[in-house]
């Protein structure tokens, strides 16, 4: 019984990971894609826990979800900020800061 | 049943999705995102390989390699994003550019 | 190829692949996935790997956490090179500073008239509470890393996250890239590890071979310095390079290798 529950959880997690990765790359708005990537990183941390790797889960949650997400959001902000701006702007300005 | 086959296949799927995104997307930020997803897939395969034998516990050597890999991936991503910003500053576009075949060049 | 890049001719943005190319790409990726899946599933499904080897020698390594033992002792060479890679990435990022901004403070130039506290009171109030807790968590992760999940990398990244939170809330400005102390802290991790690796050599041991009784202490010392170095380097990587005041729109003509001044 417990074995089947574990298997179901792992299967749902694996499908979610693949689905999130797909949507992150395929979503029309880049901001949405980056947010989905952050969620993907957090679910990867859960996957590491399921694989018996708490050290890796800690590192992935902090770096993969946290720092990489901030890096991407700042890059998106800069590319949207310069004049002759890039192809995609963030969906809405964050916390009232105007470029 | 160990978690190995499920997570190994999930890792392989992530590598394939990331590779498809790397070639199909033209925006530089999306390409860097795709490379990160490929990296995540590779790490997941490592983790699945480490979790194969329940009797002796998870193998710590692939775990150490994945931790190293995660840190190297974020360093490379930071560098790639600054490169993308400089490309945008120099050319005004956030995609790479192709030369138009023209008779004079 | 043209010697003068300005004579390269007009350029256009790289076109997105058309439907035929996308179909071919999808088939190729599916084929790759099938091949990789086959290879991966062909691996023996019950192999113990190196886990028994590591647990057999764990007592000699000086720590109780097998991942920390592998990272800082058994495969210390990989971790040494990884600290080098972190340093190299920071140098590479700083080398992309636009002309005329070298040595400045990373980020866009301070805007006139913006309230000195930064724009968002909710974020600032939250960070004022959260950043000290994050530092506490980092110290805890470093301390328990020798016998429970944790260690230098985990602690270092939580420190970096605290620094990045302060940066995002506008409560701290990153140091100028020309100032000395961020460079010292970033280099300190790599140098501390090299020093520990050389520590055993006068006794006739190899590079990276720790003296048996001292291994635990050496690892703890290296981890402490490594935490600070990793935290600082990652935070500096996120802070980025100094940016010039808003650039004039660059001409979307031929690719120029000179930047508009």
Coordinates of C-alpha atoms in Angstrom, one line a residue:
Chain A
X1 CA 0.0 0.0 0.0
X2 CA 2.7 2.5 1.0
X3 CA 4.8 1.3 -2.0
X4 CA 2.0 2.2 -4.4
X5 CA 1.5 5.7 -2.8
X6 CA 5.2 6.4 -3.1
X7 CA 5.2 5.3 -6.7
X8 CA 2.2 7.5 -7.5
X9 CA 3.8 10.5 -5.8
X10 CA 7.1 10.0 -7.8
X11 CA 5.2 9.6 -11.0
X12 CA 3.2 12.8 -10.5
X13 CA 6.4 14.6 -9.6
X14 CA 8.2 13.4 -12.7
X15 CA 5.3 14.4 -15.0
X16 CA 5.1 17.8 -13.3
X17 CA 8.9 18.4 -13.8
X18 CA 8.7 17.5 -17.5
X19 CA 5.5 19.6 -18.0
X20 CA 6.9 22.6 -16.2
X21 CA 10.1 22.5 -18.2
X22 CA 8.1 22.3 -21.4
X23 CA 5.8 25.2 -20.4
X24 CA 8.7 27.3 -19.2
X25 CA 10.3 27.1 -22.7
X26 CA 7.1 27.3 -24.6
X27 CA 5.2 30.1 -22.8
X28 CA 4.9 33.3 -24.9
X29 CA 5.7 35.7 -22.1
X30 CA 9.3 35.4 -20.9
X31 CA 8.4 36.5 -17.4
X32 CA 6.0 33.5 -17.1
X33 CA 8.7 31.2 -18.4
X34 CA 11.1 32.4 -15.7
X35 CA 8.6 32.0 -12.9
X36 CA 7.8 28.5 -14.1
X37 CA 11.5 27.8 -14.1
X38 CA 11.7 28.9 -10.5
X39 CA 8.8 26.5 -9.6
X40 CA 10.7 23.8 -11.6
X41 CA 13.7 24.4 -9.4
X42 CA 11.7 24.0 -6.2
X43 CA 10.1 20.8 -7.5
X44 CA 13.6 19.5 -8.3
X45 CA 14.5 20.1 -4.7
X46 CA 11.5 17.9 -3.7
X47 CA 12.7 15.2 -6.2
X48 CA 16.1 15.3 -4.6
X49 CA 14.5 14.6 -1.2
X50 CA 12.6 11.6 -2.8
X51 CA 16.0 10.4 -4.1
X52 CA 17.5 10.5 -0.6
X53 CA 19.8 13.5 -1.2
X54 CA 19.0 16.2 1.4
X55 CA 22.3 18.0 0.8
X56 CA 21.6 18.3 -2.9
X57 CA 18.0 19.4 -2.1
X58 CA 19.3 22.3 0.0
X59 CA 21.8 23.3 -2.7
X60 CA 19.2 23.1 -5.5
X61 CA 16.5 25.0 -3.6
X62 CA 18.9 27.9 -2.8
X63 CA 20.8 28.0 -6.1
X64 CA 18.6 26.5 -8.7
X65 CA 15.4 28.1 -7.6
X66 CA 16.6 31.1 -5.7
X67 CA 19.8 32.6 -7.2
X68 CA 19.2 31.5 -10.8
X69 CA 15.7 32.9 -10.7
X70 CA 16.9 36.2 -9.4
X71 CA 19.6 36.2 -12.1
X72 CA 17.1 35.7 -14.9
X73 CA 14.6 38.3 -13.5
X74 CA 17.4 40.9 -13.3
X75 CA 18.5 40.0 -16.8
X76 CA 15.0 40.4 -18.1
X77 CA 14.7 43.7 -16.4
X78 CA 17.9 45.0 -17.9
X79 CA 17.0 43.9 -21.4
X80 CA 13.6 45.4 -21.1
X81 CA 15.0 48.6 -19.6
X82 CA 17.4 49.7 -22.3
X83 CA 16.0 51.8 -25.1
X84 CA 15.4 50.0 -28.4
X85 CA 14.2 47.4 -26.0
X86 CA 14.3 43.7 -26.4
X87 CA 11.5 41.6 -27.8
X88 CA 9.7 40.9 -24.6
X89 CA 8.9 43.2 -21.7
X90 CA 8.0 41.9 -18.2
X91 CA 4.3 41.3 -17.8
X92 CA 3.9 44.2 -15.3
X93 CA 6.3 46.4 -13.5
X94 CA 7.4 45.0 -10.2
X95 CA 6.8 46.9 -7.0
X96 CA 6.2 50.2 -8.7
X97 CA 9.7 50.6 -9.9
X98 CA 9.6 52.4 -13.3
X99 CA 12.5 51.8 -15.7
Chain B
X1 CA 10.7 -0.8 -6.8
X2 CA 13.4 1.7 -6.5
X3 CA 12.8 5.2 -7.8
X4 CA 15.7 4.8 -10.3
X5 CA 13.8 4.1 -13.6
X6 CA 11.2 6.8 -13.1
X7 CA 13.6 9.6 -12.2
X8 CA 16.2 8.5 -14.8
X9 CA 13.5 8.7 -17.5
X10 CA 12.4 12.1 -16.2
X11 CA 16.0 13.3 -16.5
X12 CA 16.2 12.0 -20.0
X13 CA 13.0 13.8 -20.9
X14 CA 14.3 17.0 -19.4
X15 CA 17.5 16.8 -21.5
X16 CA 15.4 16.2 -24.7
X17 CA 13.0 19.1 -23.8
X18 CA 15.9 21.4 -23.1
X19 CA 17.7 20.5 -26.3
X20 CA 14.6 21.1 -28.3
X21 CA 14.2 24.5 -26.7
X22 CA 17.8 25.4 -27.3
X23 CA 17.4 25.0 -31.0
X24 CA 13.8 26.1 -31.4
X25 CA 13.9 29.3 -29.4
X26 CA 15.6 32.4 -30.7
X27 CA 15.5 34.7 -27.7
X28 CA 18.8 34.5 -25.9
X29 CA 17.3 34.3 -22.4
X30 CA 15.1 31.4 -23.4
X31 CA 18.2 29.6 -24.7
X32 CA 20.0 30.1 -21.4
X33 CA 16.9 28.8 -19.7
X34 CA 17.0 25.7 -22.0
X35 CA 20.6 25.0 -21.1
X36 CA 19.7 25.2 -17.5
X37 CA 17.0 22.6 -18.0
X38 CA 19.4 20.3 -19.8
X39 CA 21.7 20.6 -16.8
X40 CA 18.8 19.8 -14.4
X41 CA 18.0 16.7 -16.5
X42 CA 21.6 15.5 -16.3
X43 CA 21.7 16.0 -12.6
X44 CA 18.5 14.1 -12.2
X45 CA 20.0 11.1 -14.0
X46 CA 23.0 11.3 -11.7
X47 CA 20.7 11.3 -8.7
X48 CA 18.7 8.4 -10.0
X49 CA 21.8 6.4 -10.6
X50 CA 22.9 7.1 -7.0
X51 CA 19.6 5.8 -5.6
X52 CA 19.7 2.3 -7.1
X53 CA 20.4 0.1 -4.1
X54 CA 18.1 0.5 -1.1
X55 CA 20.2 -1.8 1.0
X56 CA 23.4 0.2 1.1
X57 CA 21.8 3.6 1.0
X58 CA 22.3 6.4 -1.5
X59 CA 25.7 6.7 -3.1
X60 CA 27.3 10.0 -2.0
X61 CA 29.8 10.3 -4.8
X62 CA 27.2 11.3 -7.5
X63 CA 25.5 13.6 -5.0
X64 CA 28.8 15.5 -4.5
X65 CA 29.2 15.7 -8.3
X66 CA 25.7 17.1 -8.6
X67 CA 26.4 19.8 -5.9
X68 CA 29.5 20.8 -7.8
X69 CA 27.6 20.8 -11.0
X70 CA 24.8 23.0 -9.6
X71 CA 27.3 25.6 -8.5
X72 CA 29.2 25.5 -11.8
X73 CA 25.9 25.8 -13.7
X74 CA 24.9 29.0 -11.8
X75 CA 28.3 30.5 -12.5
X76 CA 28.0 29.8 -16.2
X77 CA 24.5 31.1 -16.2
X78 CA 25.5 34.4 -14.6
X79 CA 28.3 34.8 -17.2
X80 CA 25.9 33.9 -20.1
X81 CA 23.3 36.4 -18.9
X82 CA 25.8 39.3 -18.7
X83 CA 27.0 38.3 -22.2
X84 CA 23.4 38.4 -23.4
X85 CA 23.0 41.9 -21.9
X86 CA 26.1 43.1 -23.7
X87 CA 24.9 41.7 -27.0
X88 CA 21.7 43.6 -26.4
X89 CA 23.5 46.8 -25.7
X90 CA 25.7 46.5 -28.7
X91 CA 23.1 45.4 -31.3
X92 CA 19.8 46.4 -29.8
X93 CA 18.4 42.9 -30.2
X94 CA 18.0 40.1 -27.8
X95 CA 18.6 37.4 -30.4
X96 CA 21.7 36.6 -32.4
X97 CA 21.9 38.0 -35.8
X98 CA 22.5 36.4 -39.2
X99 CA 24.3 37.9 -42.1
X100 CA 22.1 38.6 -45.1
X101 CA 23.8 37.1 -48.1
X102 CA 24.5 40.1 -50.2
X103 CA 26.6 40.4 -53.3
X104 CA 28.9 43.1 -51.9
X105 CA 30.1 41.2 -48.9
Chain C
X1 CA 36.1 36.9 -44.1
X2 CA 35.7 40.7 -44.1
X3 CA 38.6 42.4 -42.3
X4 CA 36.5 45.3 -41.5
X5 CA 33.5 44.2 -39.5
X6 CA 31.5 47.3 -40.5
X7 CA 31.6 46.2 -44.1
X8 CA 29.8 42.9 -43.2
X9 CA 26.6 44.1 -44.7
X10 CA 23.1 44.4 -43.3
X11 CA 22.0 41.8 -40.7
X12 CA 18.7 40.5 -39.7
X13 CA 17.6 38.8 -36.5
X14 CA 18.0 35.0 -36.6
X15 CA 14.8 33.6 -37.9
X16 CA 12.8 31.2 -35.9
X17 CA 12.8 27.7 -37.4
X18 CA 10.0 27.0 -39.8
X19 CA 7.4 24.2 -39.4
X20 CA 9.6 21.7 -41.3
X21 CA 12.6 22.4 -39.3
X22 CA 10.6 22.2 -36.0
X23 CA 9.2 18.8 -37.1
X24 CA 12.7 17.5 -37.8
X25 CA 14.0 18.9 -34.5
X26 CA 11.1 17.2 -32.6
X27 CA 11.9 13.9 -34.3
X28 CA 15.6 14.3 -33.5
X29 CA 14.9 15.1 -29.9
X30 CA 12.5 12.2 -29.5
X31 CA 15.1 9.9 -31.1
X32 CA 17.7 11.2 -28.7
X33 CA 15.4 10.7 -25.7
X34 CA 14.7 7.1 -26.8
X35 CA 18.4 6.3 -27.2
X36 CA 19.3 7.9 -23.9
X37 CA 16.4 6.2 -22.1
X38 CA 17.5 2.9 -23.5
X39 CA 21.1 3.4 -22.4
X40 CA 20.1 4.6 -18.9
X41 CA 17.7 1.7 -18.3
X42 CA 20.3 -0.7 -19.4
X43 CA 22.4 0.2 -16.4
X44 CA 22.2 -2.4 -13.7
X45 CA 19.2 -1.6 -11.6
X46 CA 20.6 -2.8 -8.3
X47 CA 24.3 -1.8 -8.2
X48 CA 25.4 -0.3 -4.9
X49 CA 27.9 2.0 -6.6
X50 CA 30.5 3.5 -4.3
X51 CA 28.4 3.8 -1.2
X52 CA 29.9 0.8 0.6
X53 CA 33.4 2.0 -0.3
X54 CA 32.7 5.4 1.2
X55 CA 31.0 4.2 4.4
X56 CA 33.9 1.8 4.9
X57 CA 36.4 4.6 5.0
X58 CA 34.2 7.3 6.5
X59 CA 35.9 7.0 9.9
X60 CA 39.2 8.1 8.4
X61 CA 37.8 11.1 6.7
X62 CA 37.3 13.2 9.8
X63 CA 33.6 13.9 9.3
X64 CA 30.4 11.8 9.7
X65 CA 28.4 13.1 6.7
X66 CA 29.3 11.0 3.7
X67 CA 28.6 13.8 1.2
X68 CA 30.8 16.2 3.0
X69 CA 33.5 13.6 3.3
X70 CA 33.3 13.0 -0.5
X71 CA 33.2 16.7 -1.3
X72 CA 36.1 17.9 0.9
X73 CA 38.2 14.8 1.4
X74 CA 37.8 11.9 -1.0
X75 CA 37.1 14.1 -4.0
X76 CA 38.6 17.2 -2.7
X77 CA 40.3 17.9 -6.1
X78 CA 36.9 18.4 -7.8
X79 CA 35.9 20.9 -5.1
X80 CA 39.2 22.7 -5.3
X81 CA 38.7 23.2 -9.1
X82 CA 35.1 24.2 -8.5
X83 CA 36.2 27.1 -6.2
X84 CA 38.5 28.0 -9.1
X85 CA 35.6 28.0 -11.5
X86 CA 33.6 30.3 -9.2
X87 CA 36.4 32.7 -9.1
X88 CA 36.9 32.5 -12.9
X89 CA 33.2 33.2 -13.5
X90 CA 33.4 36.3 -11.3
X91 CA 36.5 37.5 -13.3
X92 CA 34.7 36.8 -16.5
X93 CA 31.6 38.7 -15.5
X94 CA 33.6 41.7 -14.3
X95 CA 35.6 41.6 -17.5
X96 CA 32.4 42.4 -19.4
X97 CA 32.1 45.8 -17.8
X98 CA 31.2 48.4 -20.4
X99 CA 34.0 50.9 -21.3
X100 CA 34.3 53.7 -18.9
X101 CA 32.6 52.0 -16.0
X102 CA 35.5 49.9 -14.8
X103 CA 35.7 49.9 -11.0
X104 CA 32.3 51.4 -10.4
X105 CA 29.4 50.1 -8.3
X106 CA 27.5 47.2 -10.0
X107 CA 24.0 48.0 -11.2
X108 CA 22.4 51.0 -12.8
X109 CA 23.6 54.4 -11.6
X110 CA 21.7 55.8 -8.6
X111 CA 18.6 57.7 -9.7
X112 CA 18.3 61.2 -8.5
X113 CA 15.3 61.9 -6.4
X114 CA 14.6 58.4 -5.4
X115 CA 13.9 58.1 -1.6
X116 CA 17.1 56.8 0.0
X117 CA 15.4 53.9 1.6
X118 CA 14.3 52.4 -1.7
X119 CA 10.8 52.1 -3.0
X120 CA 9.1 49.2 -1.2
X121 CA 8.3 49.4 2.5
X122 CA 6.8 45.9 2.7
X123 CA 9.8 44.3 1.1
X124 CA 12.2 46.3 3.4
X125 CA 10.3 45.4 6.5
X126 CA 10.2 41.7 5.6
X127 CA 13.9 41.6 4.6
X128 CA 14.9 43.5 7.8
X129 CA 13.4 40.4 9.7
X130 CA 14.5 37.7 7.2
X131 CA 18.1 38.5 6.5
X132 CA 19.4 38.0 10.1
X133 CA 17.4 34.7 10.2
X134 CA 19.0 33.6 6.9
X135 CA 22.5 34.4 8.4
X136 CA 21.6 32.2 11.4
X137 CA 20.4 29.4 9.2
X138 CA 23.7 29.6 7.2
X139 CA 25.8 29.4 10.4
X140 CA 23.7 26.4 11.5
X141 CA 24.1 24.6 8.2
X142 CA 27.8 25.1 8.3
X143 CA 28.1 23.8 11.9
X144 CA 26.0 20.6 11.3
X145 CA 27.6 19.9 7.9
X146 CA 30.0 17.5 9.4
X147 CA 27.5 15.1 10.7
X148 CA 24.1 16.0 9.2
X149 CA 23.0 17.2 5.8
X150 CA 24.5 20.7 5.3
X151 CA 28.0 22.0 4.8
X152 CA 29.9 24.8 3.1
X153 CA 28.0 25.0 -0.2
X154 CA 24.6 24.9 1.4
X155 CA 25.5 27.5 4.0
X156 CA 27.3 29.7 1.4
X157 CA 24.3 29.8 -0.9
X158 CA 22.0 30.8 2.0
X159 CA 24.4 33.6 2.8
X160 CA 24.4 34.7 -0.8
X161 CA 20.6 34.6 -0.8
X162 CA 20.6 36.9 2.3
X163 CA 22.9 39.3 0.5
X164 CA 20.8 39.2 -2.6
X165 CA 17.7 40.0 -0.6
X166 CA 19.3 43.0 0.9
X167 CA 20.3 44.1 -2.6
X168 CA 16.8 43.6 -4.0
X169 CA 15.3 45.6 -1.2
X170 CA 17.6 48.5 -1.8
X171 CA 19.0 48.2 1.7
X172 CA 22.6 47.7 0.7
X173 CA 24.6 48.7 -2.4
X174 CA 27.1 46.2 -3.7
X175 CA 30.8 47.1 -3.3
X176 CA 32.6 48.8 -6.1
X177 CA 34.4 46.3 -8.3
X178 CA 37.7 48.1 -7.8
X179 CA 37.6 47.8 -4.0
X180 CA 39.9 45.3 -2.3
X181 CA 37.8 43.5 0.2
X182 CA 35.3 41.7 -2.2
X183 CA 38.3 40.5 -4.2
X184 CA 40.0 39.2 -1.0
X185 CA 37.0 37.3 0.2
X186 CA 36.4 35.8 -3.3
X187 CA 40.0 34.6 -3.6
X188 CA 40.1 33.5 0.1
X189 CA 38.1 30.3 -0.5
X190 CA 40.3 29.0 -3.2
X191 CA 43.5 29.9 -1.4
X192 CA 42.3 28.3 1.9
X193 CA 41.6 25.1 0.1
X194 CA 45.0 25.1 -1.6
X195 CA 46.7 25.8 1.8
X196 CA 44.8 22.8 3.3
X197 CA 45.8 20.7 0.3
X198 CA 49.5 21.6 0.8
X199 CA 49.3 21.1 4.6
X200 CA 50.2 17.5 4.5
X201 CA 53.0 17.7 2.1
X202 CA 55.8 18.6 4.5
X203 CA 55.1 15.2 6.2
X204 CA 55.9 13.4 3.0
X205 CA 52.2 13.1 1.9
X206 CA 50.7 13.9 -1.4
X207 CA 48.9 17.1 -2.5
X208 CA 45.4 17.0 -0.9
X209 CA 46.3 14.2 1.5
X210 CA 45.3 15.4 4.9
X211 CA 47.2 14.2 8.0
X212 CA 44.9 11.6 9.6
X213 CA 44.4 13.1 13.0
X214 CA 43.9 16.6 11.6
X215 CA 41.5 15.8 8.8
X216 CA 38.4 16.8 10.7
X217 CA 39.8 20.1 11.8
X218 CA 41.2 21.0 8.4
X219 CA 37.9 20.3 6.8
X220 CA 36.0 22.5 9.3
X221 CA 38.5 25.3 8.8
X222 CA 38.3 25.1 5.0
X223 CA 34.5 24.9 5.1
X224 CA 34.2 28.1 7.2
X225 CA 36.4 30.1 4.8
X226 CA 34.6 28.4 1.8
X227 CA 31.2 29.5 3.1
X228 CA 32.2 33.1 3.2
X229 CA 33.9 33.0 -0.1
X230 CA 31.0 31.2 -1.9
X231 CA 28.4 33.5 -0.3
X232 CA 30.4 36.6 -1.4
X233 CA 31.2 35.3 -4.9
X234 CA 27.6 34.2 -5.7
X235 CA 26.2 37.6 -4.4
X236 CA 28.7 39.5 -6.5
X237 CA 27.8 37.4 -9.5
X238 CA 24.1 38.3 -9.0
X239 CA 25.1 42.0 -8.5
X240 CA 26.6 42.0 -11.9
X241 CA 28.6 44.7 -13.6
X242 CA 28.5 48.5 -13.3
X243 CA 26.1 49.9 -15.9
X244 CA 26.5 53.3 -17.7
X245 CA 23.7 55.8 -17.6
X246 CA 20.9 55.0 -20.1
X247 CA 22.6 54.4 -23.4
X248 CA 21.5 56.1 -26.6
X249 CA 19.5 53.6 -28.8
X250 CA 22.1 51.7 -30.7
X251 CA 21.6 51.7 -34.5
X252 CA 20.2 48.4 -35.7
X253 CA 22.5 48.5 -38.7
X254 CA 25.6 46.5 -39.3
X255 CA 27.0 44.9 -36.2
X256 CA 29.6 47.1 -34.7
X257 CA 32.3 45.9 -32.4
X258 CA 32.8 49.3 -30.9
X259 CA 30.3 50.4 -28.4
X260 CA 28.5 53.7 -28.8
X261 CA 30.2 56.1 -26.4

